[in-house]
């Protein structure tokens, strides 16, 4: 079975632009979470979705938004990009969103803002 | 708010045992996770604790004390491939209200295993 997939792998954008990152969860998983990881730091939680509903939101500005589609894939959108948005964006999927569940991470999208 | 502390770096010898500590202060608690992350790769799940005590999984064990806000990851019979960053993460209620949770990660402990 395929693991979590993310696209694109790498992306270079300029300040002020908009970006859309995509994630496909493991087959059968209904929950997707998004994280931002800056070099040398742990991942920071952005959003969690389950069954197309937002189930968690981290402390990120409104420039960050996400959605989950009927097939459980998800998009993360970032508007008005800043240099500080340069990071590895990780998507993780899980069967459920509460209790003792494992999250499986995708390879990430490396975003560079210039 | 959430605050998670773990040592920045550790070095241990192949075949030895190493303990990586994690202390946390969170508003609410719904479980603690340990992840392994090799350089340039995504994190992989190692363990989950929600009740006090020790969880053992092969060469890896994780301990939790909720009253002390403390956890450790124990790695036995260290192998060179265990050189990686180890991330402690706590799940707690998120900003967005009832029924929602977020996973807060520490900055990670970079473990170097030497021959």
XYZ file of N, CA and C in Angstrom, chain B residues 9-110:
306
model
N 21.234 17.815 22.038
C 22.082 16.780 21.443
C 22.526 15.772 22.484
N 22.746 14.536 22.036
C 23.313 13.490 22.889
C 24.208 12.607 22.023
N 25.210 12.032 22.662
C 26.099 11.090 21.976
C 26.191 9.827 22.802
N 26.119 8.676 22.146
C 26.209 7.403 22.852
C 26.962 6.410 21.975
N 27.424 5.357 22.618
C 28.247 4.364 21.935
C 27.392 3.210 21.440
N 27.759 2.675 20.299
C 27.090 1.509 19.730
C 27.023 0.383 20.766
N 25.826 -0.211 20.915
C 25.637 -1.303 21.872
C 25.200 -0.845 23.248
N 25.320 0.426 23.510
C 24.977 0.967 24.831
C 23.481 1.251 24.940
N 23.099 1.805 26.101
C 21.721 2.230 26.364
C 21.729 3.752 26.516
N 20.729 4.415 25.963
C 20.621 5.866 26.114
C 19.195 6.235 26.508
N 19.085 7.229 27.357
C 17.773 7.711 27.807
C 17.623 9.174 27.393
N 16.572 9.474 26.656
C 16.299 10.835 26.209
C 15.098 11.343 27.000
N 15.314 12.416 27.737
C 14.275 12.951 28.605
C 13.447 14.031 27.916
N 12.228 14.161 28.381
C 11.316 15.185 27.862
C 10.460 15.680 29.019
N 10.444 16.978 29.240
C 9.539 17.549 30.230
C 8.571 18.468 29.512
N 7.352 18.541 30.030
C 6.337 19.321 29.338
C 5.451 20.064 30.320
N 4.941 21.182 29.827
C 3.922 21.935 30.545
C 2.875 22.275 29.508
N 1.681 21.733 29.683
C 0.626 21.968 28.701
C -0.687 22.285 29.392
N -1.555 22.942 28.671
C -2.913 23.179 29.138
C -3.750 22.007 28.678
N -3.933 21.041 29.554
C -4.620 19.808 29.169
C -3.616 18.781 28.663
N -4.007 17.529 28.684
C -3.106 16.456 28.242
C -3.947 15.317 27.694
N -3.555 14.853 26.511
C -4.287 13.750 25.886
C -3.329 12.762 25.252
N -2.130 12.656 25.803
C -1.203 11.658 25.294
C 0.139 12.244 24.909
N 1.183 11.422 24.989
C 2.534 11.840 24.628
C 3.101 10.849 23.629
N 3.719 11.383 22.597
C 4.263 10.588 21.507
C 5.766 10.793 21.400
N 6.438 9.762 20.919
C 7.835 9.880 20.523
C 7.941 9.509 19.039
N 8.692 10.341 18.315
C 8.936 10.110 16.903
C 10.442 10.117 16.642
N 10.844 9.366 15.624
C 12.226 9.370 15.150
C 12.264 10.066 13.803
N 13.242 10.933 13.611
C 13.367 11.619 12.322
C 14.817 11.614 11.866
N 15.090 10.877 10.787
C 16.402 10.921 10.179
C 16.509 12.176 9.334
N 17.724 12.658 9.185
C 17.969 13.904 8.459
C 17.351 13.848 7.072
N 16.573 14.863 6.742
C 15.973 14.952 5.420
C 14.774 14.054 5.201
N 14.344 13.364 6.254
C 13.203 12.464 6.114
C 12.040 12.891 7.010
N 10.889 12.276 6.816
C 9.721 12.570 7.644
C 9.833 11.833 8.982
N 9.182 12.331 10.016
C 9.166 11.631 11.300
C 8.444 10.286 11.196
N 8.919 9.313 11.950
C 8.222 8.033 12.029
C 7.853 7.759 13.478
N 6.660 7.211 13.681
C 6.111 6.963 15.014
C 6.908 5.896 15.747
N 7.206 6.172 17.023
C 7.889 5.188 17.866
C 6.984 4.672 18.981
N 6.334 5.608 19.709
C 5.572 5.159 20.871
C 4.523 6.181 21.266
N 3.570 5.710 22.068
C 2.485 6.556 22.578
C 2.218 6.174 24.029
N 2.149 7.178 24.916
C 1.784 6.961 26.319
C 0.664 7.914 26.681
N -0.346 7.389 27.333
C -1.392 8.275 27.857
C -1.594 8.036 29.354
N -1.225 6.838 29.828
C -1.268 6.530 31.255
C 0.155 6.449 31.801
N 0.292 6.651 33.115
C 1.610 6.575 33.738
C 2.182 5.177 33.583
N 3.490 5.129 33.404
C 4.144 3.826 33.355
C 5.007 3.674 32.135
N 5.466 2.449 31.963
C 6.423 2.122 30.917
C 5.754 1.324 29.804
N 6.015 1.734 28.571
C 5.566 0.999 27.390
C 6.800 0.474 26.685
N 6.857 -0.829 26.459
C 8.034 -1.410 25.830
C 7.698 -1.936 24.452
N 8.640 -1.668 23.528
C 8.432 -2.074 22.145
C 9.789 -2.424 21.559
N 10.177 -3.686 21.717
C 11.468 -4.112 21.198
C 12.611 -3.402 21.912
N 13.491 -2.780 21.142
C 14.630 -2.076 21.749
C 14.248 -0.717 22.324
N 13.016 -0.284 22.064
C 12.587 1.039 22.498
C 11.560 0.914 23.627
N 11.700 1.777 24.644
C 10.724 1.858 25.725
C 10.440 3.326 25.978
N 9.210 3.613 26.391
C 8.881 4.998 26.738
C 8.147 5.005 28.063
N 8.491 5.990 28.876
C 7.932 6.119 30.223
C 7.215 7.447 30.353
N 6.133 7.454 31.122
C 5.380 8.686 31.350
C 5.039 8.830 32.828
N 5.219 10.054 33.352
C 4.696 10.447 34.650
C 3.903 11.731 34.437
N 2.598 11.632 34.458
C 1.759 12.803 34.197
C 1.864 13.823 35.324
N 1.980 13.353 36.572
C 2.048 14.290 37.702
C 3.318 15.132 37.650
N 4.389 14.570 37.079
C 5.647 15.296 36.988
C 5.832 15.974 35.623
N 4.922 15.736 34.692
C 5.090 16.309 33.356
C 6.380 15.841 32.728
N 6.615 14.524 32.788
C 7.925 13.986 32.417
C 7.768 12.678 31.654
N 8.605 12.528 30.656
C 8.662 11.299 29.887
C 10.113 11.031 29.511
N 10.419 9.782 29.260
C 11.706 9.474 28.648
C 11.547 8.371 27.622
N 12.460 8.394 26.671
C 12.572 7.344 25.661
C 13.887 6.619 25.928
N 13.788 5.309 26.061
C 14.963 4.488 26.337
C 15.287 3.647 25.109
N 16.500 3.777 24.636
C 16.929 2.990 23.484
C 18.025 2.026 23.946
N 17.797 0.738 23.737
C 18.762 -0.271 24.152
C 19.528 -0.811 22.948
N 20.672 -1.410 23.235
C 21.491 -2.053 22.183
C 21.619 -1.139 20.969
N 22.118 0.047 21.225
C 22.182 1.060 20.187
C 22.890 0.570 18.934
N 22.322 0.982 17.795
C 22.907 0.669 16.502
C 23.214 1.974 15.784
N 24.124 1.915 14.840
C 24.500 3.132 14.118
C 23.282 3.760 13.457
N 22.357 2.933 12.994
C 21.174 3.461 12.301
C 20.230 4.216 13.249
N 20.489 4.149 14.555
C 19.664 4.900 15.500
C 20.068 6.376 15.557
N 21.144 6.729 14.878
C 21.538 8.145 14.798
C 20.445 8.905 14.068
N 19.795 9.824 14.791
C 18.641 10.546 14.252
C 18.214 11.585 15.284
N 17.213 12.373 14.916
C 16.578 13.254 15.896
C 15.378 12.538 16.490
N 15.193 12.709 17.790
C 14.058 12.084 18.486
C 13.164 13.197 19.014
N 11.919 13.149 18.593
C 10.962 14.212 18.872
C 9.950 13.745 19.901
N 9.789 14.539 20.949
C 8.755 14.326 21.952
C 7.590 15.235 21.580
N 6.364 14.716 21.610
C 5.201 15.515 21.224
C 4.052 15.227 22.179
N 3.353 16.272 22.578
C 2.226 16.142 23.497
C 0.950 16.569 22.798
N -0.113 15.769 22.949
C -1.406 16.138 22.399
C -2.240 16.780 23.512
N -2.799 17.908 23.186
C -3.595 18.661 24.148
C -4.677 19.410 23.389
N -5.697 19.885 24.096
C -6.748 20.646 23.417
C -6.173 21.815 22.632
N -6.705 22.014 21.431
C -6.181 23.087 20.583
C -6.928 24.393 20.831
N -6.476 25.435 20.161
C -7.054 26.761 20.334
C -8.502 26.806 19.877
N -8.852 25.908 18.948
C -10.134 26.085 18.260
C -11.312 25.505 19.019
N -11.102 25.044 20.252
C -12.275 24.764 21.059
C -12.521 23.318 21.383
N -13.678 23.058 21.948
C -14.026 21.752 22.501
C -13.935 20.655 21.451
N -13.336 19.560 21.848
C -13.254 18.410 20.960
C -12.104 18.447 19.986
N -11.363 19.532 19.954
C -10.250 19.648 19.017
C -8.931 19.507 19.750
N -7.981 18.891 19.100
C -6.684 18.657 19.703
C -5.564 19.089 18.781
N -4.428 19.366 19.375
C -3.236 19.638 18.579
C -2.066 18.897 19.178
N -1.109 18.592 18.321
C 0.102 17.904 18.727
C 1.212 18.940 18.770
N 1.810 19.134 19.944
C 2.907 20.091 20.093
C 4.212 19.324 20.237
N 5.157 19.619 19.354
C 6.436 18.938 19.345
C 7.498 19.734 20.086
N 8.411 19.023 20.731
C 9.635 19.651 21.201
C 10.556 19.896 20.022
N 11.713 20.510 20.301
C 12.636 20.847 19.218
C 13.434 19.636 18.741
N 13.351 18.551 19.483
C 14.043 17.338 19.070
C 15.409 17.194 19.710
N 15.809 15.958 19.928
C 17.136 15.633 20.457
C 17.905 14.902 19.368
N 19.019 15.478 18.958
C 19.833 14.848 17.924
C 20.772 13.850 18.585
